[in-house]
């Protein structure tokens, strides 16, 4: 009845809801949509209701299970309480026997412990046999190590337990001999794998990795044992301090076990597998180099270099295959580089001991290999400074010394022969008539070839040594040329001197080119230690010396000397000297201009002009005749003639600047009073600051019309002017004339004047 009422109420409620939705006639058309929406909502509600009912049922089942479990637990607790009450009633009669019960319990525990120890001891032989059987399988290397380590732990425990019973310790040691033998076999296998690291890294890298893992595990175990021993030792010290009476009682026991304690400390020190690993690697490398260092390096250089290349190339495989197998902290590749490099240096020292037996070609092959080895290391990522250890170690010094000394000796012999040939053979001519000999070009061709050979086949340090040697060769070559220039210029001859000038200018250009290319090839640290500049300038100095010798050829010409001796004589006054000197110069100039380069020719003409002026002044000051009006006029004509003759070859401004000193001397020689002499001499010092008052002294002595009193005053006045012009006792700047005037150097002081005046 109730359900029917609920149904009626539901229908009425539904009608009311529908009426609310259909308040307008137009909404009737939405009945279909409303019905579809209603059906969807009904389905969703049904699904939600079903889910909720299922969850409630599941929770109900879980609750029932929990109730059942709780009931069982309660029942078990009840049974336990009943058992406890029963046991308590039974034990009431045993309280009086508590001590016997305690002893029985201890005996039972000791028996269980003993049975476990016996089982452990009985298993040792079995475990040792298993470890020994697994030695044949490289894959079981780590497992074998773990078994043996476990056996070692049991041995330590057993020996520690029996430490107070010497007889038992001896029997236990015999019992563990099988373990020791297995350890020996295992370690032999382990170190064989480590020693064979290069081959294993390619053929069986897993085996090598396992061997290294064992090394790492043992290192960890060594550290743990060391820490345990340190802790145990610390506890013993603290116990002694806390209870000295107990320590005294046990002194006898401590003395008895002192030997065992010593042995234990030795074991605590560890097996040092990592150190042994490094040692095995070193010995393997030593064995790899044995044939090279004991046989090939002494018997067959070619085979030795082939062997070094083969060994050096192994570093690439070590980088690719060996290094990945080792833990990164081992830095195995760097270690191998160091070991290989040390032994290569040893090889170089052995070769250096035979440096005199090796040819230059063989030495270059050795240095060439060093370059290859360095490049190989740099290619593998080694720092450049470390890669150059071979070349920087000094091991190659005797080889480089031998090579350099031979190169210098050969080059010196060659250029001395060339210079000797130049003495007897006439110079050659270029297309434009310039004179030369092949020495310059050939010398630098040879030096350039030496640099190129070393640059292509040797190390930076060898190139550095060759650079220094080449500088020395250039200096020695210049010294050899100077020896020839020490001969009289007339014996050398004009044409050979022209050739020497051209050669040395050419040498300077070639030396600069060679120095530039060489410096560019050297690393900065070596380049800054090489100075070609002075050696290059040396060729210019030799050319300058040859130029002065060339001037000597002209001025040492007997005809030219004879003409200069006639200066300020009657013939000179009649125009019979200067008019012949200057044409003679022109003839020489024509030849020299054709034979030497233009830059040298201008320098040559300027030097001739300076020498001419010096000789004119020297003869003026050293002559015996009085200066007259005709002398002054002739001097003016000479100035004009000299300017006219030299302006053809040198700029007129430069010629006039040089000749101005002759004008100064003429004006000074024509002065007539003290004031005039003082004024003119002051002007002379502006142009020629090193003109000494002795010049005035000599000119005054050559003036017949100047009274003796005025002469003294003139000289004194000019002396004071000169001294006032000095700076720190020296002329402000040197000139090209007066230091070269012979008559001024020959006589010092004013004795000449007073002799003349008296």
XYZ file of C-alpha atoms in Angstrom:
758
model
C 0.000 0.000 0.000
C 2.837 2.311 0.897
C 4.574 1.638 -2.385
C 1.429 2.440 -4.321
C 1.085 5.753 -2.479
C 4.687 6.546 -3.251
C 4.045 5.791 -6.923
C 1.018 8.085 -7.016
C 3.001 10.845 -5.379
C 5.796 10.378 -7.838
C 3.411 10.638 -10.767
C 1.804 13.788 -9.397
C 5.195 15.320 -8.814
C 6.167 14.427 -12.348
C 2.993 16.024 -13.737
C 3.739 19.193 -11.810
C 7.278 19.267 -13.152
C 6.022 18.741 -16.704
C 3.455 21.516 -16.252
C 6.226 23.860 -15.163
C 8.196 22.950 -18.277
C 5.208 23.385 -20.632
C 3.748 26.690 -19.514
C 3.365 27.873 -23.111
C 1.774 26.059 -26.103
C 4.913 26.592 -28.203
C 6.968 24.485 -25.811
C 5.054 21.314 -26.765
C 7.421 20.897 -29.698
C 10.323 20.345 -27.257
C 8.696 17.279 -25.672
C 10.925 14.932 -27.716
C 14.089 16.645 -26.556
C 12.903 16.661 -22.986
C 12.116 12.963 -23.163
C 15.593 12.175 -24.535
C 17.186 14.279 -21.807
C 15.086 12.521 -19.185
C 16.094 9.084 -20.449
C 19.823 10.072 -20.380
C 19.536 11.415 -16.844
C 17.646 8.312 -15.766
C 20.406 6.088 -17.162
C 23.106 8.149 -15.378
C 21.229 7.934 -12.111
C 20.799 4.171 -12.524
C 24.553 3.766 -13.159
C 25.459 5.926 -10.141
C 23.028 4.035 -7.949
C 24.430 0.681 -9.085
C 27.990 1.841 -8.284
C 27.051 3.057 -4.827
C 25.239 -0.203 -4.070
C 28.295 -2.209 -5.204
C 30.614 -0.136 -2.997
C 28.338 -0.580 0.010
C 28.243 -4.332 -0.553
C 32.082 -4.475 -0.821
C 32.512 -2.434 2.361
C 30.045 -4.715 4.113
C 32.012 -7.797 3.090
C 35.300 -6.213 4.280
C 33.703 -5.376 7.608
C 32.488 -8.958 8.032
C 35.992 -10.288 7.291
C 37.523 -7.879 9.852
C 34.994 -9.040 12.438
C 35.854 -12.668 11.742
C 39.607 -11.948 12.061
C 39.044 -10.053 15.289
C 37.040 -12.937 16.673
C 39.868 -15.366 15.860
C 42.433 -13.076 17.442
C 40.370 -12.763 20.592
C 40.009 -16.506 20.775
C 43.793 -16.936 20.364
C 44.483 -14.386 23.103
C 42.134 -16.276 25.394
C 44.023 -19.504 24.682
C 47.382 -17.742 25.298
C 46.195 -16.391 28.629
C 45.081 -19.883 29.623
C 48.525 -21.240 28.607
C 50.308 -18.540 30.560
C 48.310 -19.304 33.667
C 49.111 -23.010 33.290
C 52.864 -22.325 32.804
C 52.913 -20.044 35.800
C 51.416 -22.745 37.942
C 54.001 -25.225 36.642
C 56.977 -22.835 37.212
C 56.033 -22.093 40.787
C 57.853 -25.270 41.748
C 61.037 -24.404 39.685
C 61.966 -21.035 41.212
C 64.279 -22.686 43.693
C 66.354 -24.197 40.752
C 66.954 -20.886 38.916
C 70.777 -21.127 38.861
C 70.709 -24.613 37.336
C 68.248 -23.406 34.751
C 70.497 -20.469 33.853
C 73.515 -22.768 33.457
C 71.481 -25.087 31.311
C 70.380 -22.177 29.129
C 73.959 -20.992 28.670
C 75.096 -24.504 27.842
C 72.327 -24.797 25.295
C 73.322 -21.455 23.691
C 76.998 -22.424 23.623
C 76.115 -25.745 22.058
C 74.129 -24.008 19.325
C 77.008 -21.581 18.679
C 79.525 -24.415 18.567
C 77.358 -26.369 16.168
C 77.136 -23.304 13.910
C 80.943 -22.797 14.075
C 81.507 -26.457 13.284
C 79.156 -26.195 10.342
C 81.064 -23.088 9.181
C 84.434 -24.803 9.588
C 83.181 -27.879 7.759
C 82.022 -25.663 4.880
C 85.440 -23.969 4.468
C 86.946 -26.798 2.464
C 83.826 -26.958 0.316
C 83.848 -23.205 -0.325
C 87.603 -23.279 -1.038
C 87.058 -26.046 -3.562
C 84.255 -24.038 -5.190
C 86.518 -20.973 -5.362
C 89.327 -23.079 -6.844
C 87.001 -24.573 -9.441
C 85.750 -21.131 -10.489
C 89.296 -19.909 -11.189
C 89.163 -21.420 -14.656
C 86.271 -19.187 -15.673
C 87.175 -15.509 -16.182
C 83.517 -14.597 -15.874
C 83.615 -15.850 -12.276
C 86.627 -13.723 -11.330
C 84.643 -11.369 -9.090
C 82.623 -14.219 -7.546
C 85.824 -16.107 -6.845
C 87.256 -13.069 -5.113
C 84.109 -12.685 -3.012
C 84.269 -16.370 -1.957
C 87.906 -16.056 -0.995
C 87.238 -12.842 0.888
C 84.440 -14.558 2.819
C 86.816 -17.407 3.645
C 89.342 -14.871 4.871
C 86.690 -13.451 7.173
C 86.009 -16.885 8.618
C 89.700 -17.483 9.084
C 90.162 -14.195 10.915
C 87.240 -15.037 13.199
C 88.516 -18.548 13.905
C 92.052 -17.390 14.626
C 90.812 -14.609 16.856
C 88.619 -17.066 18.795
C 91.537 -19.472 19.276
C 94.159 -16.784 19.911
C 94.674 -17.903 23.505
C 95.295 -21.538 22.485
C 98.567 -21.749 20.555
C 98.108 -25.400 19.608
C 94.684 -24.750 18.160
C 96.008 -21.764 16.198
C 98.639 -23.996 14.577
C 96.053 -26.628 13.618
C 93.736 -23.958 12.252
C 96.521 -22.558 10.094
C 97.115 -25.989 8.596
C 93.403 -26.284 7.991
C 93.421 -22.995 6.075
C 96.428 -23.853 3.868
C 94.044 -24.777 1.086
C 92.622 -21.250 1.216
C 96.127 -19.760 0.976
C 96.946 -21.889 -2.039
C 93.717 -20.848 -3.707
C 94.541 -17.198 -2.987
C 97.962 -17.617 -4.594
C 96.436 -19.128 -7.711
C 93.791 -16.424 -7.832
C 96.291 -13.590 -7.489
C 98.521 -15.128 -10.127
C 95.552 -15.169 -12.490
C 94.597 -11.620 -11.507
C 98.050 -10.161 -12.130
C 98.346 -12.065 -15.385
C 95.189 -10.307 -16.564
C 96.455 -6.921 -15.370
C 99.839 -7.427 -17.053
C 98.054 -8.428 -20.253
C 95.943 -5.241 -20.187
C 96.765 -4.151 -23.766
C 95.687 -7.413 -25.401
C 92.694 -7.934 -23.107
C 91.380 -4.421 -23.772
C 90.879 -5.417 -27.396
C 90.033 -9.119 -27.174
C 88.202 -9.383 -23.845
C 87.653 -6.003 -22.203
C 85.102 -7.566 -19.808
C 87.850 -9.678 -18.274
C 90.057 -6.633 -17.753
C 87.168 -4.715 -16.199
C 86.489 -7.613 -13.805
C 90.144 -7.734 -12.792
C 90.142 -4.006 -12.094
C 86.898 -4.349 -10.158
C 88.632 -6.867 -7.906
C 91.433 -4.353 -7.350
C 88.894 -1.702 -6.396
C 87.024 -4.073 -4.052
C 90.245 -5.035 -2.289
C 91.162 -1.373 -1.843
C 87.796 -0.765 -0.159
C 88.261 -3.843 2.032
C 91.761 -2.709 3.044
C 90.366 0.614 4.102
C 87.568 -0.994 6.119
C 89.974 -3.333 7.919
C 92.286 -0.432 8.690
C 89.416 1.540 10.181
C 88.284 -1.457 12.278
C 91.816 -2.001 13.538
C 92.131 1.671 14.459
C 88.848 1.530 16.374
C 89.871 -1.682 18.174
C 93.218 -0.199 19.175
C 91.468 2.901 20.481
C 89.046 0.803 22.576
C 91.952 -1.145 24.090
C 93.729 2.036 25.144
C 90.566 3.403 26.731
C 89.978 0.130 28.641
C 93.512 0.232 30.032
C 93.050 3.789 31.248
C 89.657 2.982 32.831
C 90.768 -0.199 34.660
C 94.554 -0.424 35.159
C 94.151 -3.279 37.709
C 92.401 -5.405 35.111
C 95.110 -4.544 32.638
C 97.750 -5.805 35.072
C 95.922 -9.079 35.528
C 95.807 -9.683 31.799
C 99.396 -8.668 31.051
C 100.455 -12.304 30.810
C 97.760 -13.000 28.239
C 98.722 -9.893 26.275
C 102.352 -10.991 26.137
C 101.359 -14.433 24.935
C 99.317 -13.035 22.114
C 101.793 -10.277 21.102
C 102.993 -12.330 18.177
C 99.454 -12.786 16.910
C 98.836 -9.045 17.329
C 101.928 -8.254 15.256
C 100.768 -10.606 12.520
C 97.334 -9.072 12.637
C 98.794 -5.580 12.206
C 100.695 -6.759 9.170
C 97.468 -8.044 7.694
C 95.677 -4.828 8.580
C 98.149 -2.964 6.408
C 96.270 -4.386 3.442
C 97.211 -6.030 0.193
C 97.726 -2.760 -1.734
C 96.296 -4.148 -4.934
C 96.223 -0.718 -6.557
C 99.969 -0.207 -6.034
C 100.628 -3.709 -7.346
C 98.414 -2.932 -10.331
C 100.553 0.098 -11.194
C 103.708 -1.955 -10.699
C 102.495 -4.702 -13.048
C 101.682 -2.073 -15.679
C 105.170 -0.568 -15.332
C 106.803 -3.965 -15.716
C 104.676 -4.685 -18.779
C 105.801 -1.408 -20.348
C 109.428 -2.191 -19.476
C 109.082 -5.542 -21.181
C 107.545 -3.859 -24.231
C 110.607 -1.585 -24.532
C 113.184 -4.237 -23.653
C 114.168 -5.191 -27.200
C 114.306 -1.565 -28.325
C 116.512 -0.399 -25.461
C 118.825 -3.418 -25.241
C 119.276 -4.445 -28.879
C 117.862 -2.298 -31.674
C 119.118 1.054 -30.412
C 122.685 -0.292 -30.570
C 122.482 -2.483 -33.664
C 119.991 -1.160 -36.203
C 118.793 2.453 -36.149
C 116.271 1.889 -38.931
C 114.681 -1.037 -37.106
C 114.801 0.942 -33.855
C 112.864 3.851 -35.383
C 110.319 1.454 -36.891
C 109.883 -0.116 -33.472
C 109.448 3.298 -31.826
C 106.761 4.210 -34.345
C 104.949 0.938 -33.680
C 105.139 1.429 -29.926
C 104.128 5.072 -30.167
C 101.059 4.183 -32.220
C 99.946 1.875 -29.401
C 99.053 4.970 -27.371
C 96.115 5.485 -29.712
C 94.804 2.009 -28.855
C 95.476 2.655 -25.176
C 93.361 5.803 -25.448
C 90.560 3.995 -27.321
C 90.534 0.581 -25.628
C 92.580 0.484 -22.421
C 91.598 3.776 -20.780
C 87.809 3.077 -20.858
C 88.374 -0.157 -18.904
C 90.097 1.624 -16.003
C 88.386 3.832 -13.412
C 88.845 7.518 -14.359
C 90.727 8.302 -11.146
C 93.516 5.937 -12.249
C 94.324 8.397 -15.104
C 95.736 5.409 -16.906
C 96.241 7.146 -20.245
C 98.361 9.895 -18.702
C 100.314 7.247 -16.800
C 100.986 5.351 -20.016
C 102.049 8.542 -21.792
C 104.504 9.237 -18.973
C 105.865 5.680 -18.976
C 106.275 5.617 -22.757
C 107.859 9.068 -22.818
C 110.331 8.173 -20.051
C 111.561 5.205 -22.037
C 111.674 7.099 -25.310
C 113.855 9.658 -23.545
C 116.044 6.794 -22.376
C 116.325 5.663 -25.998
C 117.308 9.175 -27.095
C 120.018 9.295 -24.429
C 121.406 5.992 -25.659
C 121.439 7.321 -29.220
C 123.059 10.541 -28.019
C 125.898 8.490 -26.585
C 126.561 7.387 -30.193
C 126.041 10.842 -31.711
C 129.450 10.825 -33.418
C 128.636 7.486 -35.083
C 125.380 8.722 -36.626
C 125.228 10.634 -39.882
C 123.327 13.909 -40.181
C 120.610 12.104 -42.146
C 120.222 9.581 -39.342
C 120.076 12.357 -36.764
C 117.331 14.063 -38.767
C 115.430 10.766 -38.894
C 115.603 10.584 -35.107
C 114.435 14.179 -34.642
C 111.787 13.580 -37.296
C 110.413 10.698 -35.270
C 110.319 12.950 -32.187
C 108.140 15.394 -34.149
C 105.824 12.544 -35.176
C 105.560 11.384 -31.568
C 104.753 14.908 -30.358
C 102.094 15.362 -33.030
C 100.628 11.965 -32.124
C 100.350 12.967 -28.458
C 98.790 16.326 -29.280
C 96.314 14.548 -31.549
C 95.330 12.359 -28.588
C 94.589 15.422 -26.478
C 97.842 15.646 -24.511
C 98.818 19.194 -23.535
C 101.408 20.640 -25.910
C 103.886 21.371 -23.119
C 103.728 17.725 -21.973
C 103.941 16.447 -25.533
C 107.267 18.270 -25.987
C 108.949 16.602 -23.017
C 111.059 14.423 -25.332
C 112.512 17.359 -27.214
C 112.793 19.583 -24.139
C 114.385 16.973 -21.868
C 117.932 17.563 -23.091
C 118.256 13.943 -24.194
C 118.780 15.062 -27.796
C 121.359 17.734 -27.017
C 124.396 15.643 -28.091
C 122.599 14.710 -31.325
C 121.716 18.332 -32.042
C 125.217 19.465 -31.110
C 126.755 16.973 -33.527
C 124.393 18.024 -36.320
C 124.926 21.742 -35.751
C 128.701 21.447 -35.472
C 128.898 19.462 -38.703
C 126.630 21.922 -40.469
C 128.745 24.854 -39.315
C 132.003 23.120 -40.240
C 130.724 22.126 -43.684
C 129.327 25.583 -44.384
C 132.528 27.271 -43.199
C 134.683 25.054 -45.384
C 132.463 25.821 -48.327
C 132.410 29.602 -47.955
C 136.154 29.771 -47.282
C 136.738 27.940 -50.556
C 134.367 30.336 -52.306
C 136.120 33.386 -50.835
C 139.511 31.963 -51.858
C 138.164 31.447 -55.355
C 136.933 35.041 -55.407
C 140.530 36.197 -54.958
C 141.696 34.610 -58.194
C 138.550 34.678 -60.298
C 137.199 37.954 -61.696
C 133.722 39.013 -60.486
C 130.727 38.243 -62.650
C 128.461 40.872 -64.141
C 124.706 41.179 -64.152
C 122.827 42.257 -67.260
C 123.105 45.889 -66.188
C 126.851 45.580 -65.491
C 126.790 45.246 -61.684
C 129.594 43.114 -60.274
C 129.011 40.162 -57.966
C 130.230 36.708 -56.988
C 127.986 33.646 -56.385
C 129.035 33.454 -52.722
C 126.105 35.477 -51.338
C 123.319 33.657 -53.146
C 124.902 30.234 -52.634
C 125.508 30.881 -48.939
C 121.905 31.741 -48.225
C 120.635 29.003 -50.486
C 122.500 26.518 -48.299
C 121.360 28.189 -45.070
C 117.771 28.297 -46.306
C 117.916 24.600 -47.193
C 119.182 23.804 -43.700
C 116.301 25.694 -42.127
C 113.784 24.008 -44.428
C 115.177 20.527 -43.730
C 115.067 21.022 -39.980
C 111.671 22.710 -40.112
C 110.199 19.757 -42.009
C 111.972 16.944 -40.160
C 112.795 18.043 -36.653
C 111.623 19.651 -33.442
C 111.171 23.260 -32.417
C 114.237 23.109 -30.204
C 116.293 21.775 -33.121
C 115.061 24.640 -35.313
C 116.001 27.013 -32.512
C 119.515 25.528 -32.363
C 119.875 25.742 -36.149
C 118.727 29.365 -36.029
C 121.495 30.189 -33.562
C 123.977 28.239 -35.672
C 122.962 30.145 -38.813
C 123.455 33.434 -36.996
C 126.945 32.278 -36.036
C 127.662 31.192 -39.621
C 126.719 34.671 -40.860
C 128.970 36.277 -38.246
C 131.846 33.950 -39.170
C 131.301 34.651 -42.866
C 131.498 38.375 -42.180
C 134.695 37.842 -40.191
C 136.187 35.929 -43.128
C 135.300 38.807 -45.451
C 136.873 41.277 -43.053
C 140.082 39.257 -43.141
C 140.267 39.879 -46.852
C 139.485 43.559 -46.337
C 142.472 43.699 -44.001
C 144.636 43.455 -47.116
C 145.694 46.719 -48.821
C 142.908 48.115 -50.962
C 145.236 48.375 -53.949
C 145.924 44.633 -53.782
C 142.241 43.772 -53.613
C 141.336 45.985 -56.557
C 138.438 48.179 -57.492
C 136.259 45.547 -59.170
C 136.496 42.930 -56.377
C 135.667 45.643 -53.842
C 132.608 46.617 -55.866
C 131.581 42.958 -55.918
C 132.051 42.703 -52.141
C 129.831 45.749 -51.633
C 127.086 44.332 -53.845
C 127.395 40.878 -52.274
C 126.951 42.151 -48.753
C 123.987 44.305 -49.629
C 122.455 41.257 -51.260
C 123.394 39.214 -48.185
C 121.574 41.711 -45.994
C 118.372 41.366 -48.022
C 118.615 37.564 -48.039
C 119.433 37.480 -44.318
C 116.361 39.558 -43.518
C 114.173 37.238 -45.595
C 115.666 34.174 -43.913
C 115.287 35.674 -40.446
C 111.641 36.548 -41.067
C 110.718 33.077 -42.300
C 112.686 31.408 -39.499
C 111.188 33.539 -36.726
C 107.700 32.836 -38.070
C 108.408 29.087 -37.878
C 109.583 29.224 -34.266
C 107.225 29.150 -31.275
C 107.066 32.483 -29.404
C 109.146 31.229 -26.466
C 112.030 30.399 -28.821
C 111.494 33.257 -31.270
C 112.041 35.841 -28.544
C 115.447 34.289 -27.789
C 116.702 34.536 -31.381
C 118.181 37.837 -32.572
C 119.035 38.004 -36.266
C 119.192 41.789 -36.287
C 122.845 42.243 -35.336
C 123.997 39.510 -37.710
C 121.987 41.044 -40.558
C 123.369 44.510 -39.869
C 126.831 42.988 -39.928
C 126.560 42.632 -43.709
C 125.851 46.349 -43.985
C 128.922 47.004 -41.841
C 131.068 44.843 -44.122
C 129.656 46.668 -47.142
C 130.528 49.947 -45.445
C 134.080 48.769 -44.774
C 134.425 47.670 -48.388
C 133.111 51.067 -49.442
C 135.862 52.792 -47.458
C 138.402 50.460 -49.045
C 137.020 51.426 -52.421
C 137.590 55.076 -51.517
C 141.132 54.146 -50.530
C 141.695 52.735 -54.023
C 141.082 56.192 -55.406
C 142.927 58.236 -52.811
C 145.835 55.773 -52.655
C 146.298 56.127 -56.379
C 149.860 57.485 -56.717
C 148.780 60.083 -59.273
C 145.972 61.303 -57.010
C 148.306 61.441 -54.017
C 150.848 63.382 -56.017
C 148.221 65.927 -56.997
C 147.086 66.415 -53.390
C 150.689 67.011 -52.325
C 150.737 70.000 -54.676
C 147.790 71.711 -52.955
C 148.472 75.334 -51.946
C 151.660 75.341 -54.028
C 152.396 77.563 -57.019
C 151.008 74.928 -59.384
C 147.820 74.900 -57.404
C 147.603 78.680 -57.544
C 148.029 78.427 -61.299
C 145.074 76.015 -61.540
C 147.178 72.936 -62.259
C 145.991 70.726 -59.333
C 142.267 70.882 -58.542
C 141.460 70.936 -62.256
C 143.202 67.557 -62.568
C 141.975 65.956 -59.310
C 138.286 66.384 -60.069
C 138.361 64.860 -63.597
C 140.277 61.907 -62.179
C 137.496 61.456 -59.669
C 134.942 61.613 -62.467
C 136.698 58.769 -64.297
C 136.623 56.615 -61.160
C 133.015 57.556 -60.483
C 131.958 56.454 -63.946
C 133.417 52.985 -63.368
C 132.073 52.612 -59.859
C 128.612 53.794 -60.899
C 128.502 51.037 -63.470
C 129.781 48.360 -61.038
C 127.752 48.956 -57.820
C 124.137 49.500 -56.871
C 122.803 53.054 -56.940
C 122.376 53.329 -53.152
C 126.006 52.305 -52.637
C 127.240 54.644 -55.336
C 125.646 57.716 -53.715
C 127.165 56.752 -50.376
C 130.519 56.256 -52.118
C 130.450 59.694 -53.784
C 129.485 61.397 -50.507
C 132.371 59.655 -48.756
C 134.743 60.757 -51.520
C 133.481 64.327 -51.144
C 134.105 64.222 -47.381
C 137.589 62.765 -47.851
C 138.377 65.438 -50.430
C 137.331 68.221 -48.049
C 139.360 66.669 -45.216
C 142.479 66.530 -47.409
C 142.017 70.111 -48.604
C 141.767 71.364 -44.998
C 144.621 69.146 -43.824
C 146.937 70.493 -46.505
C 145.745 74.037 -45.837
C 146.663 73.818 -42.170
C 149.933 71.946 -42.687
C 151.397 74.003 -45.566
C 154.476 76.203 -45.151
C 153.461 79.168 -47.341
C 151.787 82.329 -46.124
C 148.174 82.898 -47.050
C 147.801 85.732 -49.529
C 145.029 87.263 -51.578
C 145.727 84.900 -54.448
C 145.399 81.958 -52.000
C 141.987 83.161 -50.853
C 140.820 83.609 -54.445
C 142.070 80.193 -55.451
C 140.278 78.651 -52.458
C 137.009 80.247 -53.633
C 137.489 78.811 -57.111
C 138.184 75.358 -55.625
C 134.906 75.518 -53.693
C 132.985 76.292 -56.862
C 134.805 73.591 -58.832
C 134.125 70.934 -56.177
C 130.438 71.842 -56.010
C 130.167 71.706 -59.758
C 131.956 68.352 -59.981
C 129.958 66.553 -57.247
C 126.518 67.986 -57.914
C 126.291 65.607 -60.865
C 126.140 62.656 -58.443
C 124.800 64.118 -55.200
C 122.074 66.672 -54.549
C 123.391 70.229 -54.689
C 122.091 71.025 -51.191
C 124.047 68.167 -49.705
C 127.198 69.136 -51.631
C 126.955 72.767 -50.558
C 126.388 71.665 -46.953
C 129.571 69.582 -47.049
C 131.638 72.246 -48.840
C 130.552 74.986 -46.430
C 133.411 74.093 -44.088
C 135.858 75.070 -46.859
C 134.058 78.399 -47.084
C 134.373 78.800 -43.311
C 138.093 78.084 -43.485
C 138.522 80.602 -46.295
C 136.670 83.326 -44.379
C 138.608 82.541 -41.214
C 141.869 82.664 -43.144
C 140.965 86.082 -44.590
C 140.007 87.775 -41.274
C 142.047 90.871 -40.356
C 141.232 91.708 -36.720
C 140.596 90.138 -33.356
C 136.884 90.889 -33.574
C 136.675 89.495 -37.103
C 138.404 86.282 -36.073
C 136.132 85.944 -33.027
C 132.957 86.548 -35.047
C 133.891 84.190 -37.883
C 135.094 81.485 -35.485
C 131.786 81.718 -33.606
C 129.958 81.182 -36.913
C 132.255 78.238 -37.732
C 131.375 76.558 -34.423
C 127.696 76.742 -35.322
C 128.368 74.562 -38.367
C 131.370 72.610 -37.060
C 131.099 72.457 -33.224
C 134.244 70.312 -32.974
C 136.489 72.789 -34.796
C 139.311 73.286 -32.227
C 141.038 76.639 -31.610
C 144.208 75.036 -32.999
C 142.735 75.621 -36.450
C 142.681 79.366 -35.718
C 146.176 79.085 -34.290
C 147.522 77.566 -37.502
C 145.721 79.978 -39.789
C 146.958 82.966 -37.765
C 150.475 81.586 -38.017
C 150.071 81.544 -41.821
C 149.094 85.240 -41.888
C 152.226 87.327 -42.288
C 150.500 90.683 -41.743
C 149.075 89.926 -38.251
C 151.274 91.255 -35.428
C 152.460 88.846 -32.784
C 150.527 90.603 -30.018
C 147.264 90.436 -31.982
C 147.964 86.805 -32.828
C 148.187 85.896 -29.151
C 144.996 87.796 -28.418
C 143.164 86.138 -31.330
C 144.179 82.659 -30.194
C 143.252 83.367 -26.574
C 139.889 84.841 -27.555
C 139.047 81.880 -29.811
C 140.148 79.460 -27.131
C 137.688 81.047 -24.687
C 134.898 80.952 -27.304
C 135.571 77.262 -27.914
C 135.656 76.353 -24.210
C 132.397 78.223 -23.610
C 130.738 76.222 -26.375
C 131.562 72.858 -24.796
C 128.949 70.814 -22.960
C 130.373 68.759 -20.108
C 133.810 69.235 -21.649
C 132.773 67.950 -25.105
C 131.556 69.574 -28.320
C 127.769 69.548 -28.733
C 128.073 67.210 -31.698
C 130.913 65.705 -33.755
C 131.600 66.674 -37.355
C 133.080 64.737 -40.253
C 136.167 66.886 -40.786
C 138.394 67.859 -37.885
C 138.679 64.464 -36.105
C 140.147 63.174 -39.418
C 142.584 66.050 -40.062
C 145.993 64.436 -39.547
C 147.965 67.572 -38.757
C 145.633 68.366 -35.840
C 146.089 64.889 -34.398
C 149.856 64.982 -34.865
C 150.488 68.195 -32.907
C 148.884 69.026 -29.573
C 148.798 72.352 -27.750
C 149.998 75.658 -29.063
C 153.705 74.938 -29.464
C 153.313 75.242 -33.217
C 152.196 78.870 -32.973
C 154.894 79.950 -30.596
C 157.547 78.240 -32.666
C 156.237 80.058 -35.709
C 156.026 83.391 -33.896
C 159.489 83.162 -32.414
